[in-house]
């Protein structure tokens, strides 16, 4: 919270109104589903409602808890209006609807000038401290163990939904609070959909199966993808897999402090271009990971974000061929002083079941 104060005071603001729930949890520990956090130079106030009276007093640190009855936005706006003199308050436009912004402006009146907070909290969250990294290592090992445990049960006749259910059940048995996102299990031509939803389709022999899953552990996400083949794979499928694996290795080799997100993406694309497969790579190479499954930075074309030591990112090139299927290999890595370190541990070798 002190680093946030330094950030918004440098931008000429007196306060920062935080509305995004993961940012609120990051700053003060509150995990409820309705809150606003007003951070000022020498104090902070969490506004929530009576459903969270006991929870807020138990969870929140470094902020005063105010239980409101007249609406969160109205109460926070009125709190700002009561400050002496004119106040400049920062906020995050990407986490405020037009209606919410209009409502808080009415509540605060013209005593408050609103300025763009420029993702100040997200920038803080992008670099993990040692405690966060310890949790994320555990989350990555957990999802790796889950996949290795479930793999023997992936066979012809089992449906995509059944495999997804087994993966999510195994996560919770191992201590996860839930899945980081809706688990993806996609087989055959369906696996060419990069973000397919599992269906009631049964798995069939001689098909690719893409497994994309992540677990939430103590509030932090993991995210890992493996692709397997049911039966003996033909030479063209093996070639595609090895090309994607080489692209992932090239992207990992490009990661180090000081390089841009787009540079890492370009390293993966060069490999696939050499293999004449780049037109089948339809998304970015990766993204930041933490309390949310998609955070800063993005490893994609045009992303100028500079990587820093302590960032946790995914590396997930893929190729998707209509009518045949898709192949994606994804790992979680942490940026280190000289490069990167894998957090996920499941084997990356081509697996035939």
mmCIF file of C-alpha atoms in Angstrom:
data_model
loop_
_atom_site.group_PDB
_atom_site.id
_atom_site.type_symbol
_atom_site.label_atom_id
_atom_site.label_comp_id
_atom_site.label_asym_id
_atom_site.label_seq_id
_atom_site.Cartn_x
_atom_site.Cartn_y
_atom_site.Cartn_z
ATOM 1 C CA UNK A 1 0.000 0.000 0.000
ATOM 2 C CA UNK A 2 2.907 2.359 0.661
ATOM 3 C CA UNK A 3 4.238 1.666 -2.834
ATOM 4 C CA UNK A 4 0.812 2.527 -4.242
ATOM 5 C CA UNK A 5 0.830 5.800 -2.282
ATOM 6 C CA UNK A 6 4.231 6.651 -3.732
ATOM 7 C CA UNK A 7 2.893 5.896 -7.212
ATOM 8 C CA UNK A 8 -0.274 7.988 -7.094
ATOM 9 C CA UNK A 9 1.300 10.898 -5.216
ATOM 10 C CA UNK A 10 3.928 11.073 -7.955
ATOM 11 C CA UNK A 11 1.081 11.474 -10.426
ATOM 12 C CA UNK A 12 -0.352 14.388 -8.418
ATOM 13 C CA UNK A 13 -3.238 12.479 -6.789
ATOM 14 C CA UNK A 14 -4.302 12.638 -3.148
ATOM 15 C CA UNK A 15 -6.051 9.270 -3.082
ATOM 16 C CA UNK A 16 -6.699 6.112 -5.081
ATOM 17 C CA UNK A 17 -10.128 4.446 -5.184
ATOM 18 C CA UNK A 18 -9.618 0.730 -5.824
ATOM 19 C CA UNK A 19 -12.627 -1.149 -7.215
ATOM 20 C CA UNK A 20 -11.176 -4.365 -8.678
ATOM 21 C CA UNK A 21 -11.594 -7.144 -6.110
ATOM 22 C CA UNK A 22 -8.238 -8.903 -6.769
ATOM 23 C CA UNK A 23 -6.502 -5.542 -6.272
ATOM 24 C CA UNK A 24 -8.375 -5.014 -3.017
ATOM 25 C CA UNK A 25 -7.324 -8.449 -1.792
ATOM 26 C CA UNK A 26 -3.721 -7.745 -2.776
ATOM 27 C CA UNK A 27 -3.646 -4.479 -0.845
ATOM 28 C CA UNK A 28 -5.541 -5.323 2.347
ATOM 29 C CA UNK A 29 -6.409 -9.031 2.363
ATOM 30 C CA UNK A 30 -10.200 -8.824 1.946
ATOM 31 C CA UNK A 31 -11.662 -11.734 -0.057
ATOM 32 C CA UNK A 32 -15.357 -10.805 -0.144
ATOM 33 C CA UNK A 33 -17.347 -10.173 -3.308
ATOM 34 C CA UNK A 34 -18.397 -6.551 -2.708
ATOM 35 C CA UNK A 35 -16.020 -3.774 -1.672
ATOM 36 C CA UNK A 36 -14.262 -0.531 -2.492
ATOM 37 C CA UNK A 37 -10.921 0.479 -1.012
ATOM 38 C CA UNK A 38 -10.033 4.153 -0.611
ATOM 39 C CA UNK A 39 -6.290 4.589 -0.147
ATOM 40 C CA UNK A 40 -5.183 8.033 1.021
ATOM 41 C CA UNK A 41 -1.776 9.366 1.993
ATOM 42 C CA UNK A 42 -1.973 8.454 5.663
ATOM 43 C CA UNK A 43 -4.961 6.108 5.883
ATOM 44 C CA UNK A 44 -7.084 3.599 4.026
ATOM 45 C CA UNK A 45 -10.743 2.637 4.318
ATOM 46 C CA UNK A 46 -12.441 -0.533 3.098
ATOM 47 C CA UNK A 47 -16.130 -0.067 2.314
ATOM 48 C CA UNK A 48 -18.245 -3.224 2.317
ATOM 49 C CA UNK A 49 -21.721 -4.296 3.376
ATOM 50 C CA UNK A 50 -23.155 -6.108 6.402
ATOM 51 C CA UNK A 51 -22.788 -9.576 4.867
ATOM 52 C CA UNK A 52 -19.051 -9.226 5.447
ATOM 53 C CA UNK A 53 -18.957 -7.627 8.892
ATOM 54 C CA UNK A 54 -17.177 -10.504 10.648
ATOM 55 C CA UNK A 55 -15.121 -11.538 7.619
ATOM 56 C CA UNK A 56 -13.805 -8.037 6.966
ATOM 57 C CA UNK A 57 -12.739 -7.453 10.548
ATOM 58 C CA UNK A 58 -10.895 -10.777 10.524
ATOM 59 C CA UNK A 59 -9.211 -10.458 7.118
ATOM 60 C CA UNK A 60 -8.428 -6.785 6.580
ATOM 61 C CA UNK A 61 -5.096 -5.291 7.545
ATOM 62 C CA UNK A 62 -3.726 -1.768 7.016
ATOM 63 C CA UNK A 63 -7.223 -0.327 6.484
ATOM 64 C CA UNK A 64 -10.205 0.769 8.546
ATOM 65 C CA UNK A 65 -13.395 -1.226 7.854
ATOM 66 C CA UNK A 66 -16.608 0.694 7.252
ATOM 67 C CA UNK A 67 -19.853 -1.297 6.934
ATOM 68 C CA UNK A 68 -22.199 0.700 4.720
ATOM 69 C CA UNK A 69 -25.946 0.669 4.178
ATOM 70 C CA UNK A 70 -26.409 3.372 1.574
ATOM 71 C CA UNK A 71 -24.425 1.756 -1.240
ATOM 72 C CA UNK A 72 -20.665 1.384 -1.661
ATOM 73 C CA UNK A 73 -20.192 3.943 -4.438
ATOM 74 C CA UNK A 74 -22.354 6.569 -2.792
ATOM 75 C CA UNK A 75 -20.601 6.156 0.567
ATOM 76 C CA UNK A 76 -17.101 6.264 -0.918
ATOM 77 C CA UNK A 77 -17.976 9.355 -2.937
ATOM 78 C CA UNK A 78 -19.401 11.102 0.111
ATOM 79 C CA UNK A 79 -16.244 10.241 2.081
ATOM 80 C CA UNK A 80 -14.147 12.012 -0.531
ATOM 81 C CA UNK A 81 -16.528 14.983 -0.587
ATOM 82 C CA UNK A 82 -15.998 15.494 3.138
ATOM 83 C CA UNK A 83 -12.231 15.992 2.755
ATOM 84 C CA UNK A 84 -10.923 19.514 3.186
ATOM 85 C CA UNK A 85 -10.313 21.458 0.018
ATOM 86 C CA UNK A 86 -10.298 20.083 -3.503
ATOM 87 C CA UNK A 87 -9.246 16.435 -3.847
ATOM 88 C CA UNK A 88 -7.633 14.669 -6.801
ATOM 89 C CA UNK A 89 -8.532 10.981 -6.804
ATOM 90 C CA UNK A 90 -7.092 8.307 -9.064
ATOM 91 C CA UNK A 91 -9.086 5.299 -10.234
ATOM 92 C CA UNK A 92 -8.746 2.520 -12.801
ATOM 93 C CA UNK A 93 -11.047 3.154 -15.787
ATOM 94 C CA UNK A 94 -10.815 -0.484 -16.894
ATOM 95 C CA UNK A 95 -12.530 -1.528 -13.663
ATOM 96 C CA UNK A 96 -15.275 1.114 -13.540
ATOM 97 C CA UNK A 97 -18.395 1.041 -15.690
ATOM 98 C CA UNK A 98 -19.689 4.288 -17.151
ATOM 99 C CA UNK A 99 -22.664 4.076 -14.763
ATOM 100 C CA UNK A 100 -20.419 3.582 -11.716
ATOM 101 C CA UNK A 101 -18.209 6.511 -12.649
ATOM 102 C CA UNK A 102 -21.250 8.716 -13.138
ATOM 103 C CA UNK A 103 -22.645 7.665 -9.742
ATOM 104 C CA UNK A 104 -19.463 8.344 -7.806
ATOM 105 C CA UNK A 105 -19.009 11.707 -9.501
ATOM 106 C CA UNK A 106 -22.511 12.652 -8.358
ATOM 107 C CA UNK A 107 -21.784 11.490 -4.812
ATOM 108 C CA UNK A 108 -18.440 13.283 -4.598
ATOM 109 C CA UNK A 109 -19.685 16.423 -6.365
ATOM 110 C CA UNK A 110 -17.241 18.833 -7.998
ATOM 111 C CA UNK A 111 -14.954 18.800 -4.959
ATOM 112 C CA UNK A 112 -13.161 15.784 -6.492
ATOM 113 C CA UNK A 113 -11.160 15.708 -9.696
ATOM 114 C CA UNK A 114 -10.821 12.200 -11.155
ATOM 115 C CA UNK A 115 -7.643 11.055 -12.923
ATOM 116 C CA UNK A 116 -6.561 7.826 -14.593
ATOM 117 C CA UNK A 117 -4.611 5.612 -12.185
ATOM 118 C CA UNK A 118 -2.832 3.951 -15.139
ATOM 119 C CA UNK A 119 -2.996 0.362 -13.794
ATOM 120 C CA UNK A 120 -0.892 1.305 -10.770
ATOM 121 C CA UNK A 121 -1.938 -1.694 -8.681
ATOM 122 C CA UNK A 122 -1.575 -4.128 -11.579
ATOM 123 C CA UNK A 123 2.001 -2.952 -12.078
ATOM 124 C CA UNK A 124 2.758 -3.675 -8.427
ATOM 125 C CA UNK A 125 1.139 -7.100 -8.684
ATOM 126 C CA UNK A 126 3.182 -8.026 -11.759
ATOM 127 C CA UNK A 127 6.372 -8.475 -9.709
ATOM 128 C CA UNK A 128 5.966 -11.157 -7.073
ATOM 129 C CA UNK A 129 7.654 -11.087 -3.675
ATOM 130 C CA UNK A 130 9.243 -14.224 -2.133
ATOM 131 C CA UNK A 131 6.072 -15.208 -0.258
ATOM 132 C CA UNK A 132 3.984 -14.972 -3.420
ATOM 133 C CA UNK A 133 6.551 -16.954 -5.393
ATOM 134 C CA UNK A 134 6.514 -19.724 -2.802
ATOM 135 C CA UNK A 135 2.738 -20.069 -3.174
ATOM 136 C CA UNK A 136 2.947 -19.984 -6.962
ATOM 137 C CA UNK A 137 5.605 -22.701 -6.981
ATOM 138 C CA UNK A 138 3.272 -24.874 -4.937
ATOM 139 C CA UNK A 139 0.329 -24.093 -7.232
ATOM 140 C CA UNK A 140 2.401 -25.026 -10.291
ATOM 141 C CA UNK A 141 3.554 -28.305 -8.742
ATOM 142 C CA UNK A 142 -0.021 -29.064 -7.713
ATOM 143 C CA UNK A 143 -1.405 -28.733 -11.245
ATOM 144 C CA UNK A 144 1.540 -30.707 -12.632
ATOM 145 C CA UNK A 145 0.798 -33.543 -10.214
ATOM 146 C CA UNK A 146 -2.901 -33.404 -11.100
ATOM 147 C CA UNK A 147 -2.241 -33.890 -14.802
ATOM 148 C CA UNK A 148 0.164 -36.769 -14.236
ATOM 149 C CA UNK A 149 -2.404 -38.420 -11.946
ATOM 150 C CA UNK A 150 -5.288 -38.085 -14.411
ATOM 151 C CA UNK A 151 -3.407 -39.046 -17.598
ATOM 152 C CA UNK A 152 -3.845 -42.842 -17.211
ATOM 153 C CA UNK A 153 -7.631 -42.387 -17.223
ATOM 154 C CA UNK A 154 -7.653 -40.558 -20.557
ATOM 155 C CA UNK A 155 -8.757 -43.200 -23.055
ATOM 156 C CA UNK A 156 -11.224 -43.733 -25.907
ATOM 157 C CA UNK A 157 -14.849 -43.639 -24.787
ATOM 158 C CA UNK A 158 -14.384 -41.197 -21.920
ATOM 159 C CA UNK A 159 -15.993 -37.812 -22.623
ATOM 160 C CA UNK A 160 -14.256 -34.449 -22.575
ATOM 161 C CA UNK A 161 -16.525 -33.378 -19.708
ATOM 162 C CA UNK A 162 -15.615 -36.452 -17.685
ATOM 163 C CA UNK A 163 -11.895 -35.758 -18.067
ATOM 164 C CA UNK A 164 -12.429 -32.105 -17.078
ATOM 165 C CA UNK A 165 -14.379 -33.223 -13.998
ATOM 166 C CA UNK A 166 -11.582 -35.607 -12.967
ATOM 167 C CA UNK A 167 -9.001 -32.835 -13.331
ATOM 168 C CA UNK A 168 -10.979 -30.382 -11.212
ATOM 169 C CA UNK A 169 -11.801 -33.022 -8.587
ATOM 170 C CA UNK A 170 -8.099 -33.916 -8.302
ATOM 171 C CA UNK A 171 -7.221 -30.228 -7.853
ATOM 172 C CA UNK A 172 -9.500 -29.911 -4.840
ATOM 173 C CA UNK A 173 -8.358 -33.192 -3.355
ATOM 174 C CA UNK A 174 -4.818 -31.823 -3.428
ATOM 175 C CA UNK A 175 -5.805 -28.608 -1.651
ATOM 176 C CA UNK A 176 -6.798 -26.158 -4.380
ATOM 177 C CA UNK A 177 -9.786 -23.904 -3.692
ATOM 178 C CA UNK A 178 -10.881 -24.301 -7.302
ATOM 179 C CA UNK A 179 -9.884 -24.060 -10.927
ATOM 180 C CA UNK A 180 -8.173 -20.914 -12.234
ATOM 181 C CA UNK A 181 -10.570 -20.962 -15.204
ATOM 182 C CA UNK A 182 -12.995 -23.349 -16.880
ATOM 183 C CA UNK A 183 -10.850 -26.413 -17.602
ATOM 184 C CA UNK A 184 -10.294 -27.062 -21.309
ATOM 185 C CA UNK A 185 -10.430 -30.628 -22.613
ATOM 186 C CA UNK A 186 -10.726 -30.728 -26.385
ATOM 187 C CA UNK A 187 -10.217 -33.713 -28.666
ATOM 188 C CA UNK A 188 -9.907 -34.340 -32.400
ATOM 189 C CA UNK A 189 -10.976 -31.436 -34.631
ATOM 190 C CA UNK A 190 -12.444 -29.739 -31.521
ATOM 191 C CA UNK A 191 -8.876 -29.269 -30.216
ATOM 192 C CA UNK A 192 -8.265 -26.738 -32.999
ATOM 193 C CA UNK A 193 -10.452 -24.339 -30.983
ATOM 194 C CA UNK A 194 -7.830 -22.578 -28.870
ATOM 195 C CA UNK A 195 -10.305 -21.890 -26.044
ATOM 196 C CA UNK A 196 -12.685 -24.804 -26.506
ATOM 197 C CA UNK A 197 -15.137 -25.762 -23.801
ATOM 198 C CA UNK A 198 -15.317 -29.451 -22.896
ATOM 199 C CA UNK A 199 -18.252 -31.233 -24.483
ATOM 200 C CA UNK A 200 -20.056 -34.544 -24.128
ATOM 201 C CA UNK A 201 -18.087 -35.854 -27.114
ATOM 202 C CA UNK A 202 -16.318 -39.134 -26.307
ATOM 203 C CA UNK A 203 -12.580 -39.315 -26.905
ATOM 204 C CA UNK A 204 -11.637 -41.449 -29.908
ATOM 205 C CA UNK A 205 -8.552 -43.358 -30.909
ATOM 206 C CA UNK A 206 -6.063 -41.628 -33.234
ATOM 207 C CA UNK A 207 -6.954 -38.124 -32.019
ATOM 208 C CA UNK A 208 -5.134 -35.268 -30.337
ATOM 209 C CA UNK A 209 -6.384 -34.202 -26.894
ATOM 210 C CA UNK A 210 -5.537 -30.739 -25.523
ATOM 211 C CA UNK A 211 -5.661 -30.413 -21.730
ATOM 212 C CA UNK A 212 -5.489 -26.831 -20.410
ATOM 213 C CA UNK A 213 -5.983 -26.506 -16.659
ATOM 214 C CA UNK A 214 -5.010 -24.407 -13.688
ATOM 215 C CA UNK A 215 -5.547 -24.461 -9.930
ATOM 216 C CA UNK A 216 -6.033 -21.690 -7.372
ATOM 217 C CA UNK A 217 -3.948 -22.190 -4.245
ATOM 218 C CA UNK A 218 -4.107 -19.626 -1.416
ATOM 219 C CA UNK A 219 -5.455 -17.074 -3.900
ATOM 220 C CA UNK A 220 -2.825 -17.581 -6.628
ATOM 221 C CA UNK A 221 -3.318 -19.264 -9.999
ATOM 222 C CA UNK A 222 -1.405 -21.816 -12.004
ATOM 223 C CA UNK A 223 -2.004 -22.476 -15.711
ATOM 224 C CA UNK A 224 -0.598 -25.395 -17.683
ATOM 225 C CA UNK A 225 -1.380 -27.084 -21.004
ATOM 226 C CA UNK A 226 -0.353 -30.495 -22.267
ATOM 227 C CA UNK A 227 -1.325 -32.198 -25.520
ATOM 228 C CA UNK A 228 -1.494 -35.978 -25.861
ATOM 229 C CA UNK A 229 -2.381 -38.423 -28.642
ATOM 230 C CA UNK A 230 -4.625 -41.451 -28.275
ATOM 231 C CA UNK A 231 -2.794 -44.278 -30.009
ATOM 232 C CA UNK A 232 0.258 -44.188 -32.256
ATOM 233 C CA UNK A 233 0.684 -40.720 -33.782
ATOM 234 C CA UNK A 234 1.470 -40.273 -37.483
ATOM 235 C CA UNK A 235 4.672 -38.516 -38.553
ATOM 236 C CA UNK A 236 2.963 -35.201 -39.379
ATOM 237 C CA UNK A 237 1.508 -34.913 -35.861
ATOM 238 C CA UNK A 238 4.893 -35.687 -34.327
ATOM 239 C CA UNK A 239 6.461 -32.999 -36.517
ATOM 240 C CA UNK A 240 3.883 -30.430 -35.388
ATOM 241 C CA UNK A 241 4.455 -31.290 -31.743
ATOM 242 C CA UNK A 242 8.220 -30.984 -32.000
ATOM 243 C CA UNK A 243 7.846 -27.615 -33.760
ATOM 244 C CA UNK A 244 5.623 -26.264 -30.973
ATOM 245 C CA UNK A 245 8.030 -27.588 -28.328
ATOM 246 C CA UNK A 246 10.962 -25.921 -30.121
ATOM 247 C CA UNK A 247 9.008 -22.646 -30.270
ATOM 248 C CA UNK A 248 8.353 -22.835 -26.539
ATOM 249 C CA UNK A 249 12.019 -23.516 -25.810
ATOM 250 C CA UNK A 250 13.043 -20.553 -27.973
ATOM 251 C CA UNK A 251 10.620 -18.271 -26.139
ATOM 252 C CA UNK A 252 11.926 -19.420 -22.756
ATOM 253 C CA UNK A 253 15.503 -18.837 -23.902
ATOM 254 C CA UNK A 254 14.560 -15.239 -24.816
ATOM 255 C CA UNK A 255 13.170 -14.441 -21.353
ATOM 256 C CA UNK A 256 15.302 -12.311 -19.042
ATOM 257 C CA UNK A 257 15.030 -8.961 -17.269
ATOM 258 C CA UNK A 258 15.106 -6.032 -19.669
ATOM 259 C CA UNK A 259 13.532 -7.692 -22.722
ATOM 260 C CA UNK A 260 10.058 -6.808 -23.963
ATOM 261 C CA UNK A 261 7.020 -9.029 -24.133
ATOM 262 C CA UNK A 262 6.960 -8.745 -27.905
ATOM 263 C CA UNK A 263 10.571 -9.960 -28.118
ATOM 264 C CA UNK A 264 9.665 -13.224 -26.411
ATOM 265 C CA UNK A 265 6.669 -13.630 -28.706
ATOM 266 C CA UNK A 266 8.888 -12.999 -31.750
ATOM 267 C CA UNK A 267 11.301 -15.741 -30.655
ATOM 268 C CA UNK A 268 8.504 -18.321 -30.685
ATOM 269 C CA UNK A 269 7.154 -17.096 -34.024
ATOM 270 C CA UNK A 270 10.561 -17.318 -35.707
ATOM 271 C CA UNK A 271 10.672 -21.040 -35.021
ATOM 272 C CA UNK A 272 7.172 -21.634 -36.335
ATOM 273 C CA UNK A 273 7.858 -19.444 -39.367
ATOM 274 C CA UNK A 274 10.921 -21.535 -40.177
ATOM 275 C CA UNK A 275 8.698 -24.630 -39.994
ATOM 276 C CA UNK A 276 6.050 -22.900 -42.177
ATOM 277 C CA UNK A 277 3.522 -23.131 -39.357
ATOM 278 C CA UNK A 278 3.298 -19.557 -38.114
ATOM 279 C CA UNK A 279 -0.081 -18.968 -39.796
ATOM 280 C CA UNK A 280 -1.525 -21.647 -37.518
ATOM 281 C CA UNK A 281 -0.335 -19.808 -34.379
ATOM 282 C CA UNK A 282 -3.316 -17.583 -33.657
ATOM 283 C CA UNK A 283 -2.730 -16.089 -30.193
ATOM 284 C CA UNK A 284 -0.001 -14.484 -28.127
ATOM 285 C CA UNK A 285 2.855 -16.520 -26.662
ATOM 286 C CA UNK A 286 1.888 -15.930 -23.027
ATOM 287 C CA UNK A 287 0.667 -13.684 -20.241
ATOM 288 C CA UNK A 288 1.296 -12.713 -16.661
ATOM 289 C CA UNK A 289 -0.034 -14.927 -13.900
ATOM 290 C CA UNK A 290 -0.819 -14.349 -10.237
ATOM 291 C CA UNK A 291 -4.004 -13.636 -8.303
ATOM 292 C CA UNK A 292 -5.712 -13.686 -11.701
ATOM 293 C CA UNK A 293 -5.040 -16.080 -14.523
ATOM 294 C CA UNK A 294 -4.422 -13.194 -16.940
ATOM 295 C CA UNK A 295 -2.290 -10.333 -15.616
ATOM 296 C CA UNK A 296 0.454 -8.021 -16.804
ATOM 297 C CA UNK A 297 2.561 -8.466 -18.859
ATOM 298 C CA UNK A 298 1.398 -9.945 -22.165
ATOM 299 C CA UNK A 299 3.868 -11.791 -24.399
ATOM 300 C CA UNK A 300 2.466 -10.718 -27.736
ATOM 301 C CA UNK A 301 2.939 -8.589 -30.812
ATOM 302 C CA UNK A 302 3.226 -4.913 -29.964
ATOM 303 C CA UNK A 303 3.594 -5.407 -26.205
ATOM 304 C CA UNK A 304 6.402 -3.108 -25.037
ATOM 305 C CA UNK A 305 6.236 -4.117 -21.363
ATOM 306 C CA UNK A 306 9.747 -4.780 -20.071
ATOM 307 C CA UNK A 307 10.171 -8.004 -18.132
ATOM 308 C CA UNK A 308 11.466 -7.751 -14.572
ATOM 309 C CA UNK A 309 12.890 -10.274 -12.162
ATOM 310 C CA UNK A 310 10.077 -11.788 -10.118
ATOM 311 C CA UNK A 311 7.408 -11.688 -12.833
ATOM 312 C CA UNK A 312 5.552 -14.968 -13.335
ATOM 313 C CA UNK A 313 4.422 -15.607 -16.910
ATOM 314 C CA UNK A 314 3.059 -18.406 -19.056
ATOM 315 C CA UNK A 315 4.811 -19.590 -22.211
ATOM 316 C CA UNK A 316 2.255 -21.283 -24.470
ATOM 317 C CA UNK A 317 2.795 -21.378 -28.230
ATOM 318 C CA UNK A 318 0.406 -23.530 -30.227
ATOM 319 C CA UNK A 319 -0.685 -24.504 -33.716
ATOM 320 C CA UNK A 320 -4.304 -25.113 -34.709
ATOM 321 C CA UNK A 321 -5.180 -26.847 -37.973
ATOM 322 C CA UNK A 322 -8.835 -26.876 -38.953
ATOM 323 C CA UNK A 323 -10.184 -30.386 -39.424
ATOM 324 C CA UNK A 324 -7.193 -32.053 -37.749
ATOM 325 C CA UNK A 325 -6.773 -30.497 -34.310
ATOM 326 C CA UNK A 326 -4.504 -28.356 -32.170
ATOM 327 C CA UNK A 327 -1.287 -28.675 -30.205
ATOM 328 C CA UNK A 328 -0.367 -26.353 -27.335
ATOM 329 C CA UNK A 329 2.357 -26.695 -24.708
ATOM 330 C CA UNK A 330 2.168 -24.281 -21.775
ATOM 331 C CA UNK A 331 4.318 -23.813 -18.704
ATOM 332 C CA UNK A 332 4.508 -21.262 -15.905
ATOM 333 C CA UNK A 333 7.932 -19.644 -15.475
ATOM 334 C CA UNK A 334 9.402 -17.009 -13.174
ATOM 335 C CA UNK A 335 11.770 -14.383 -14.543
ATOM 336 C CA UNK A 336 15.115 -14.699 -12.751
ATOM 337 C CA UNK A 337 18.192 -12.482 -12.700
ATOM 338 C CA UNK A 338 19.687 -14.236 -15.730
ATOM 339 C CA UNK A 339 16.749 -15.842 -17.502
ATOM 340 C CA UNK A 340 13.754 -17.845 -16.345
ATOM 341 C CA UNK A 341 12.933 -20.908 -14.269
ATOM 342 C CA UNK A 342 10.144 -23.422 -14.896
ATOM 343 C CA UNK A 343 7.548 -23.664 -12.128
ATOM 344 C CA UNK A 344 5.385 -26.361 -13.730
ATOM 345 C CA UNK A 345 7.011 -29.782 -13.675
ATOM 346 C CA UNK A 346 4.898 -32.188 -15.770
ATOM 347 C CA UNK A 347 6.845 -33.844 -18.638
ATOM 348 C CA UNK A 348 6.815 -32.032 -21.969
ATOM 349 C CA UNK A 349 7.705 -35.055 -24.078
ATOM 350 C CA UNK A 350 5.125 -36.142 -26.640
ATOM 351 C CA UNK A 351 2.784 -38.573 -24.876
ATOM 352 C CA UNK A 352 0.913 -41.326 -26.695
ATOM 353 C CA UNK A 353 -1.779 -43.064 -24.645
#
